[in-house]
PDB file of C-alpha atoms in Angstrom:
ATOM      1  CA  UNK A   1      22.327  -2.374  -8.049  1.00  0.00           C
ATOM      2  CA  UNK A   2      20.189  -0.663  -5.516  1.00  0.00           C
ATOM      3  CA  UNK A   3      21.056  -1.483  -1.877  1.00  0.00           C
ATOM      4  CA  UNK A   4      20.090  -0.730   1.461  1.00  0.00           C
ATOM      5  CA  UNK A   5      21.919  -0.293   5.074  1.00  0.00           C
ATOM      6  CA  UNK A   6      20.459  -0.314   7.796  1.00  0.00           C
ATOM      7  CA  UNK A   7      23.847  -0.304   9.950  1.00  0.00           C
ATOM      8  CA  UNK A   8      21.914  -0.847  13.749  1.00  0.00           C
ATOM      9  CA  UNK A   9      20.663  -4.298  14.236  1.00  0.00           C
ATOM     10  CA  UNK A  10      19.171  -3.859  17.585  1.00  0.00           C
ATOM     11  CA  UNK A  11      18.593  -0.492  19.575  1.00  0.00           C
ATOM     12  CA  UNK A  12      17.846  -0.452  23.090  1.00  0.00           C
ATOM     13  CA  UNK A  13      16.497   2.806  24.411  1.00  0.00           C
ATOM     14  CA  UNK A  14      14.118   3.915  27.618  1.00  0.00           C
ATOM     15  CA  UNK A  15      10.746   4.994  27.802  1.00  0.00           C
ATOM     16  CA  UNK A  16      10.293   8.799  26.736  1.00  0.00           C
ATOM     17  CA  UNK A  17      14.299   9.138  25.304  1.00  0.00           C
ATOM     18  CA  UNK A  18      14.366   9.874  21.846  1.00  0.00           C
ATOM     19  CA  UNK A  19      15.425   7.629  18.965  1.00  0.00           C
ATOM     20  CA  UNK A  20      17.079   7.864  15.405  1.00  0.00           C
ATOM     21  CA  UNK A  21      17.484   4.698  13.064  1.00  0.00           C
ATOM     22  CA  UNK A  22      19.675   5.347  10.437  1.00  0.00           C
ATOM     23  CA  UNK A  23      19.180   4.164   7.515  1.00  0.00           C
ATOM     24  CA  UNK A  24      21.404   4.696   4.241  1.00  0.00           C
ATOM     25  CA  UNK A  25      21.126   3.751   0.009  1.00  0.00           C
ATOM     26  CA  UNK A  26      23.025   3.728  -2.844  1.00  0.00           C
ATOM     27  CA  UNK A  27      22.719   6.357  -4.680  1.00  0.00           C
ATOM     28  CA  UNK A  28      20.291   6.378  -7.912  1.00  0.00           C
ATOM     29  CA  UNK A  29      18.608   8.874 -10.060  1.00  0.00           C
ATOM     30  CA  UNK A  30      15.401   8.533  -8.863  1.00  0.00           C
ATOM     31  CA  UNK A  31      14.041   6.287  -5.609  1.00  0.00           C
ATOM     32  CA  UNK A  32      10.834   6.526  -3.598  1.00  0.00           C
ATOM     33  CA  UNK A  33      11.786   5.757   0.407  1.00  0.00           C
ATOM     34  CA  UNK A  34       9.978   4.015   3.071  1.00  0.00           C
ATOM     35  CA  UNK A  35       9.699   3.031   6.414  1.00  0.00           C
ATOM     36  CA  UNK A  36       8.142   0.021   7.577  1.00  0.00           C
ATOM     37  CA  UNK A  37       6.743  -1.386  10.930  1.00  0.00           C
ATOM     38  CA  UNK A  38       6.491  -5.444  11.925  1.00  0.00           C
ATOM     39  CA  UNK A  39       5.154  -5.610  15.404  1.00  0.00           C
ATOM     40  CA  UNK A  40       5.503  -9.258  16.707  1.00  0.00           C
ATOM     41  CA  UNK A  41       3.814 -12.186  14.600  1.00  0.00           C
ATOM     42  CA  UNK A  42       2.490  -9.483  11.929  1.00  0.00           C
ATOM     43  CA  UNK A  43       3.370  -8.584   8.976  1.00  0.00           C
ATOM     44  CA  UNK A  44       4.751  -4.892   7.788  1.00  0.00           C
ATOM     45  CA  UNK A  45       2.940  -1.800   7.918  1.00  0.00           C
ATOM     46  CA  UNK A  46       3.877   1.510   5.977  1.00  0.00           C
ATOM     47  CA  UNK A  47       4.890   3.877   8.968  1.00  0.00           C
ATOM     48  CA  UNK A  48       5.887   6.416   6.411  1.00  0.00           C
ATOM     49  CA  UNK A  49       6.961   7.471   2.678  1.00  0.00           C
ATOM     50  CA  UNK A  50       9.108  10.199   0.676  1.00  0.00           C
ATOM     51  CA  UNK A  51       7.896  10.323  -2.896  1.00  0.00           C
ATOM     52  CA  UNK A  52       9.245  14.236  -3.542  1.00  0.00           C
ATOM     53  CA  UNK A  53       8.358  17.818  -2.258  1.00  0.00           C
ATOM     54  CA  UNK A  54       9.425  18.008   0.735  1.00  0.00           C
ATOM     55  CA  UNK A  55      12.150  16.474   2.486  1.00  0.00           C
ATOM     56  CA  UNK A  56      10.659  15.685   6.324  1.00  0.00           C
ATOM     57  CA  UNK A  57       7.980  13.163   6.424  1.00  0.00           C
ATOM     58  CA  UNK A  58       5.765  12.716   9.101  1.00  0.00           C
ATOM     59  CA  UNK A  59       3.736   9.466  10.368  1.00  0.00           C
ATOM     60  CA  UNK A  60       0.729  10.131  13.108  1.00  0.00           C
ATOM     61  CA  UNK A  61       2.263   8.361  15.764  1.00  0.00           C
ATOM     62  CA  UNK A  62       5.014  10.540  16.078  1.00  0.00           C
ATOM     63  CA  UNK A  63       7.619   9.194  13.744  1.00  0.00           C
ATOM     64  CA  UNK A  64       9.442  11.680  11.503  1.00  0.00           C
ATOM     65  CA  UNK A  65      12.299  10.652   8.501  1.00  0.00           C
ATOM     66  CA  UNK A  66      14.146  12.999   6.692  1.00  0.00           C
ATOM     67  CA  UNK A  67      15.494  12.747   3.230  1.00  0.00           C
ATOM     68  CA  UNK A  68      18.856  13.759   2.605  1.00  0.00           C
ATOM     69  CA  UNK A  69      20.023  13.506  -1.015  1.00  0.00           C
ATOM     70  CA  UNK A  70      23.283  14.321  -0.655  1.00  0.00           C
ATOM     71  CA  UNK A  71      23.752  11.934   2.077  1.00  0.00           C
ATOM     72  CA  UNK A  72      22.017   9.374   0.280  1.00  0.00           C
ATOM     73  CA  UNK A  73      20.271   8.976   3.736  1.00  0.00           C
ATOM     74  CA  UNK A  74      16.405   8.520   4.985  1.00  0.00           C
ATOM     75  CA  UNK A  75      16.994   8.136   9.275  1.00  0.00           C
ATOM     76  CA  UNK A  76      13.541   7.935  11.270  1.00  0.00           C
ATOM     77  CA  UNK A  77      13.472   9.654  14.689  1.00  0.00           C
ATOM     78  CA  UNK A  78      10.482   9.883  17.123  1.00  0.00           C
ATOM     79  CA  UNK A  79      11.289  12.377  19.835  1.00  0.00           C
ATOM     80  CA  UNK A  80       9.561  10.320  22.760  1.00  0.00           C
ATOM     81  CA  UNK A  81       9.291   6.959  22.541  1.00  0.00           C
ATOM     82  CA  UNK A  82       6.837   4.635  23.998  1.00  0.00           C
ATOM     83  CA  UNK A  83       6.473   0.765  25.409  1.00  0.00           C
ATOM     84  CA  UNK A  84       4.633   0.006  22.222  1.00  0.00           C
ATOM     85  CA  UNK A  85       6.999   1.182  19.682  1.00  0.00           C
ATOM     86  CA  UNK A  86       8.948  -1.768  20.382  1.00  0.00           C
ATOM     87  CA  UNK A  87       9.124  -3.728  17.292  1.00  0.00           C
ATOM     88  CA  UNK A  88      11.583  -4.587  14.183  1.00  0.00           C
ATOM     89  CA  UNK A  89      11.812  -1.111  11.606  1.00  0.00           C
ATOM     90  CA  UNK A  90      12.438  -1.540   7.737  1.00  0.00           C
ATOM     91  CA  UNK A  91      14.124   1.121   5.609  1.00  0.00           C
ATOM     92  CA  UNK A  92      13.249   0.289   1.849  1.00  0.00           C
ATOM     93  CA  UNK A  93      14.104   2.219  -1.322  1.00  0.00           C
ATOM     94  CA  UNK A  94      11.900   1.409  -4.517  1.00  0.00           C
ATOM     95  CA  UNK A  95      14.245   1.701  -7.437  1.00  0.00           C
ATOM     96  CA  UNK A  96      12.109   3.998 -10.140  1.00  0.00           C
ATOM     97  CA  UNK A  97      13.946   1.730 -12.881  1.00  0.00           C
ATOM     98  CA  UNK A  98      13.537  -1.712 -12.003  1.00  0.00           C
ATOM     99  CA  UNK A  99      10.632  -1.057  -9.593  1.00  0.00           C
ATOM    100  CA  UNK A 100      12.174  -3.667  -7.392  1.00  0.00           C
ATOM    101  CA  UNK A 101      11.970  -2.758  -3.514  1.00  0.00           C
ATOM    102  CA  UNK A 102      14.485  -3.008  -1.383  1.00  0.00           C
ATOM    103  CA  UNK A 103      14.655  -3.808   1.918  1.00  0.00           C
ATOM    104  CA  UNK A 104      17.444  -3.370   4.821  1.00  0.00           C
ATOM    105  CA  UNK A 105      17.661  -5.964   7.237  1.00  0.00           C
ATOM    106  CA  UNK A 106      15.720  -4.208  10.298  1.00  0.00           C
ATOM    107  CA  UNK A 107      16.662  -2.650  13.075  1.00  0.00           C
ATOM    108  CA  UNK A 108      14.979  -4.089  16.315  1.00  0.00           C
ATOM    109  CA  UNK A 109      14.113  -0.934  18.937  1.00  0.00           C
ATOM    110  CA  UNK A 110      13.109  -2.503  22.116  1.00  0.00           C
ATOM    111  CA  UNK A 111      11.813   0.343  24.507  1.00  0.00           C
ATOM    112  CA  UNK A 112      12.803  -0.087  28.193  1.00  0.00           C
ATOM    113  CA  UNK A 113      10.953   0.718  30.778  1.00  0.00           C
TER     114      UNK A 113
ATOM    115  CA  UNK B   1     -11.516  -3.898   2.432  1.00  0.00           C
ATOM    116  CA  UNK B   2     -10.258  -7.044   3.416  1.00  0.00           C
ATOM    117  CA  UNK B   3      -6.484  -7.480   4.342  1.00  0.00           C
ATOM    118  CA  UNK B   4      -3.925  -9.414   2.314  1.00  0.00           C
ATOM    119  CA  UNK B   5      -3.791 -13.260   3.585  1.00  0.00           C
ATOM    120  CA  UNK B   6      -1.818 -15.868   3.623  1.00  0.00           C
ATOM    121  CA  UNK B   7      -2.502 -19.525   4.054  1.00  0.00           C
ATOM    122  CA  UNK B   8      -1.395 -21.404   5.945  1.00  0.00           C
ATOM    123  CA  UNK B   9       0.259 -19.444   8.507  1.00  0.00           C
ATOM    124  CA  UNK B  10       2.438 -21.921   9.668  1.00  0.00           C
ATOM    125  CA  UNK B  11       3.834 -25.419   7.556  1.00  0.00           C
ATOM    126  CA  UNK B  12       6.206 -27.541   8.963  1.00  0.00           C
ATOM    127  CA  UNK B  13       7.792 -30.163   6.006  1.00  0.00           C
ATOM    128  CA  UNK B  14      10.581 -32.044   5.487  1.00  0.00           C
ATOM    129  CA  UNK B  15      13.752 -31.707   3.813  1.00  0.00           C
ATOM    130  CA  UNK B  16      13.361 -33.104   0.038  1.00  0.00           C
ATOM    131  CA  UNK B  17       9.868 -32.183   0.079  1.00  0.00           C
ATOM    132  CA  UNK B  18       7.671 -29.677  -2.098  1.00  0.00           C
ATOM    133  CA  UNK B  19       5.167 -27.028  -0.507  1.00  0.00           C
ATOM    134  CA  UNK B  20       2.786 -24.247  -1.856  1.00  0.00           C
ATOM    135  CA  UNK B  21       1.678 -21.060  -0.157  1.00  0.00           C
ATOM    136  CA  UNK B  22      -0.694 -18.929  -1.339  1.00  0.00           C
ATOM    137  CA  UNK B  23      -1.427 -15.430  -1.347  1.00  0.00           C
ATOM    138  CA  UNK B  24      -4.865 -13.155  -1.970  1.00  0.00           C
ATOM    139  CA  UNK B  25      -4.151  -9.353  -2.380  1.00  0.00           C
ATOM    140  CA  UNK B  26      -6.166  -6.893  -1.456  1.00  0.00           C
ATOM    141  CA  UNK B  27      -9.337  -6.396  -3.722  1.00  0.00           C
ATOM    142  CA  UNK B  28      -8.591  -4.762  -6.773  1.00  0.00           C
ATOM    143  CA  UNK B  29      -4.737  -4.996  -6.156  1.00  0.00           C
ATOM    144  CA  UNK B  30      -3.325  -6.620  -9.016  1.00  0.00           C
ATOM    145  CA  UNK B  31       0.719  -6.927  -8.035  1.00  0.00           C
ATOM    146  CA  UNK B  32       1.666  -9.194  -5.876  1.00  0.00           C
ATOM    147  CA  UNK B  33       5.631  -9.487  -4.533  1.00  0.00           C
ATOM    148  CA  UNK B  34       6.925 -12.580  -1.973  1.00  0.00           C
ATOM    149  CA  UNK B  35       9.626 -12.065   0.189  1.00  0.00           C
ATOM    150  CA  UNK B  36      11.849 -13.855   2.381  1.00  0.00           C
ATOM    151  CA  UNK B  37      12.355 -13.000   5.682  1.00  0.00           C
ATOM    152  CA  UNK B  38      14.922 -14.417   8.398  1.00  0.00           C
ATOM    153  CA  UNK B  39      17.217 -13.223  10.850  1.00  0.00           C
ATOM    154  CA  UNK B  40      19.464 -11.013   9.768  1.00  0.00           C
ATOM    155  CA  UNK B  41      18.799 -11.357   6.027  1.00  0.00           C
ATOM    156  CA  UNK B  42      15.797  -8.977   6.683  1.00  0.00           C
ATOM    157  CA  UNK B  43      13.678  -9.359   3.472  1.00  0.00           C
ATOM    158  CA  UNK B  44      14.763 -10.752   0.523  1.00  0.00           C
ATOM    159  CA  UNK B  45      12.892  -9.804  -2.644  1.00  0.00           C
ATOM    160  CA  UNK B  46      11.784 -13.444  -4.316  1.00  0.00           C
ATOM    161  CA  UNK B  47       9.411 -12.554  -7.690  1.00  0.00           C
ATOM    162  CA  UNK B  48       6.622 -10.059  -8.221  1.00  0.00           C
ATOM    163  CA  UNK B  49       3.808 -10.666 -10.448  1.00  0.00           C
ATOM    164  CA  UNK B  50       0.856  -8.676 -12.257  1.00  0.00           C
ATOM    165  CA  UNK B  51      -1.550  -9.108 -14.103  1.00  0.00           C
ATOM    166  CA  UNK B  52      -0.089 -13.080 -14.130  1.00  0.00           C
ATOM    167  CA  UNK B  53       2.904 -12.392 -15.907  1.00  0.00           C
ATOM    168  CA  UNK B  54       5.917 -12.444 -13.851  1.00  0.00           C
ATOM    169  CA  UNK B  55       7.609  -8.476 -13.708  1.00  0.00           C
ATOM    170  CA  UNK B  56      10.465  -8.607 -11.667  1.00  0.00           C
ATOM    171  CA  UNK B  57      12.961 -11.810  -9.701  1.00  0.00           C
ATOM    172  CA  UNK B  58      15.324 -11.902  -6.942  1.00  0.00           C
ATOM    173  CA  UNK B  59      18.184 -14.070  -6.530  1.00  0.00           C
ATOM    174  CA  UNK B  60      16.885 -17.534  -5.755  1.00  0.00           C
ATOM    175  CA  UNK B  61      17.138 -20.790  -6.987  1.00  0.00           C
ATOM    176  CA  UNK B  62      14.808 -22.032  -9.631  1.00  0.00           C
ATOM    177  CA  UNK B  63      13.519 -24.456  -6.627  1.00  0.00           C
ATOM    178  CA  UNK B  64      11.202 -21.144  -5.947  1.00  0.00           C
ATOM    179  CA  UNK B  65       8.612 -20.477  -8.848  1.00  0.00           C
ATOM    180  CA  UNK B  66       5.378 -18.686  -8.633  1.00  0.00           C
ATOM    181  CA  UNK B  67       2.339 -17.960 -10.047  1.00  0.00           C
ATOM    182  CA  UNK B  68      -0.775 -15.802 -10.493  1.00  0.00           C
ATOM    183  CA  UNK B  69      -3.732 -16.217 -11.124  1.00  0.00           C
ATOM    184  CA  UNK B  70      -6.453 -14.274 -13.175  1.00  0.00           C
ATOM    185  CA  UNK B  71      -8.234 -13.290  -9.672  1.00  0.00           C
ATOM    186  CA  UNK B  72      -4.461 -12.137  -8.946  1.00  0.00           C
ATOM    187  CA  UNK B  73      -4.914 -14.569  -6.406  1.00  0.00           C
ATOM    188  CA  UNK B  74      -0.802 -15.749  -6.302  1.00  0.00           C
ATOM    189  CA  UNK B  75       1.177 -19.023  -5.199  1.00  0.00           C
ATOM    190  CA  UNK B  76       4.503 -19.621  -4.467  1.00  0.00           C
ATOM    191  CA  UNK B  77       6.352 -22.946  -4.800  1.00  0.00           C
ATOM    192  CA  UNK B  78       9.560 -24.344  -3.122  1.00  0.00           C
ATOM    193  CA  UNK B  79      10.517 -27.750  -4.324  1.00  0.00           C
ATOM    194  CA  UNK B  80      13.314 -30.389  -2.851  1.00  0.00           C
ATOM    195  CA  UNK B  81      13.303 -28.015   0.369  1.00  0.00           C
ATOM    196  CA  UNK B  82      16.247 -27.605   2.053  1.00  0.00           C
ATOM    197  CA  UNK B  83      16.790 -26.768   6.093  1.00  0.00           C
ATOM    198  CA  UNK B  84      18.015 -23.174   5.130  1.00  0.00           C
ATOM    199  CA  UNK B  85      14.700 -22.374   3.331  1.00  0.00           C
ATOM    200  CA  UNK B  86      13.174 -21.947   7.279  1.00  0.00           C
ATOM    201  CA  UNK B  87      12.307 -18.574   6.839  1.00  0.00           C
ATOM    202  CA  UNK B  88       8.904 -16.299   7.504  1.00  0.00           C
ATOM    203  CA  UNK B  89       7.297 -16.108   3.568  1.00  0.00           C
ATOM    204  CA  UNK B  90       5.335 -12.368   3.317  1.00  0.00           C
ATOM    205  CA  UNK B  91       3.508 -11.765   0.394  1.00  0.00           C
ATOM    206  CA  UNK B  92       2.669  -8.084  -0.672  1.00  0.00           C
ATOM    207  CA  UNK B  93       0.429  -6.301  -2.526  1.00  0.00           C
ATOM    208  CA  UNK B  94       0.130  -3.002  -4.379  1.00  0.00           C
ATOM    209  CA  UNK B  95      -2.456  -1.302  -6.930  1.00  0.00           C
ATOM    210  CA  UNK B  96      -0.236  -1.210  -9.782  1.00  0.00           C
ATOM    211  CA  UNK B  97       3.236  -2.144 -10.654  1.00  0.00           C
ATOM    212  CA  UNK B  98       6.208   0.743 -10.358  1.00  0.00           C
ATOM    213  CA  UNK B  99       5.345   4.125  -8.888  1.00  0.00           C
ATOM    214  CA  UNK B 100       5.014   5.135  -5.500  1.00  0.00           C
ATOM    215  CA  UNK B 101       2.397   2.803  -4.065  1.00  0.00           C
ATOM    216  CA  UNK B 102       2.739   1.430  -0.560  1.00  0.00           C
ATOM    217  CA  UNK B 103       3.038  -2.181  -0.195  1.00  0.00           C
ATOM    218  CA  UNK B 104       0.469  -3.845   1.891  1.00  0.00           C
ATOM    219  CA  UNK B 105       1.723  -7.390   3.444  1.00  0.00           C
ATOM    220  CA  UNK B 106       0.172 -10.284   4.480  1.00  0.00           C
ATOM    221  CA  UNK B 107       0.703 -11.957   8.315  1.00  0.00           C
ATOM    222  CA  UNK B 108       3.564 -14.668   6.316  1.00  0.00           C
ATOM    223  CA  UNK B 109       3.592 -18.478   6.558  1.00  0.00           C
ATOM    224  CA  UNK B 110       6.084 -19.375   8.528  1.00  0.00           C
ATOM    225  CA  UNK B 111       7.404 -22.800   7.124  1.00  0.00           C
ATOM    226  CA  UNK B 112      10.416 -24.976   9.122  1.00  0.00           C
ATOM    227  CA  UNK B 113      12.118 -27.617   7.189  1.00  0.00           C
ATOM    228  CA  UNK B 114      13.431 -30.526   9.491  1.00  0.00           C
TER     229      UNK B 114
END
């Protein structure tokens, strides 16, 4: 079965550092990737997707993932982070066979001023 | 277009007790998915359902059961609660079922069991 690790739990980092959260699958023929965004008391938002093509996907606040098949990995970085990127991040893989999605458990980046 | 939402966004019940939530997708969405969400589980996948018929289940106990409606209007249903069902509930929805659509979430009901 499809799973999803996100191996950070919490990532503490200061104001205009840059960031990567790694984020890791199981390996499957075919998967569409995301990253989602849960600012506090809301739900998720889509920060960003792979579907195919290419392999470094871009959100417009700055965000950038990268697909690496052979590493079965999909890590989002942001070069300069801000205050208000604080919030919880969500890795998930949808599984092209069962159509399930699957979610990590979140990695909470708290931004430091 | 309106958002997905949830009612009510917060339930507090006790154990033994049944409850209902209930999700409206976006207009013209016609999956729906619920979700668990609590510390350090992240989300867990529950049931998805479209066009009313149920497509795809986690790994719960049959105390959780949903439906959908023919507005794809969906509810979810937790009977004989129990203290470790506390948990943010998100429901999600999508234009069609498989494929690469986004998933667009509600705020959740957060429910506590005492």
């Amino acid at each position: 079965a499809q799973s999803v690790t996100q191996l950070d739990s919490q990532v503490p980092v200061f104001e205009e550092a840059p960031v990567e959260l790694r984020c890791n699958y199981s390996s499957s023929v075919s998967v569409y990737l995301f990253w989602y965004v849960q600012y506090p008391n809301q739900g998720l938002q889509l920060l960003l997707k792979y579907l195919s093509g290419s392999t470094l996907v871009e959100s417009i606040n700055g965000f950038e993932a990268e697909f690496n098949k052979s590493q079965t990995s999909f890590h989002l970085r942001k070069p300069s982070v801000h205050i208000s990127d604080t919030a919880e991040y969500f890795c998930a893989v949808r599984d092209s066979g069962t159509y399930k999605y699957i979610f990590g458990t979140g990695t909470r980046l708290k931004v430091l001023a | 277009k309106a958002g997905v939402t949830q009612t009510p966004r917060y339930l507090i019940k006790t154990r033994g007790q049944q409850v209902t939530l209930s999700c409206s997708p976006i207009s013209g969405h016609r999956s729906v998915s619920w979700y668990q969400q609590t510390p350090g589980q992240g989300l867990q996948f529950l049931f998805e359902y479209f066009s009313e018929t149920q497509r795809n289940k986690g790994n719960f106990p049959g105390r959780f059961s949903g439906r959908q409606f023919s507005n794809s209007r969906s509810e979810m249903n937790v009977s004989t609660l129990e203290l470790g069902d506390s948990a943010l509930y998100l429901c999600a929805s999508s234009d069609s079922l498989g494929g690469a659509d986004e998933q667009y979430f509600g705020p959740g009901t957060r429910l506590t069991v005492t």
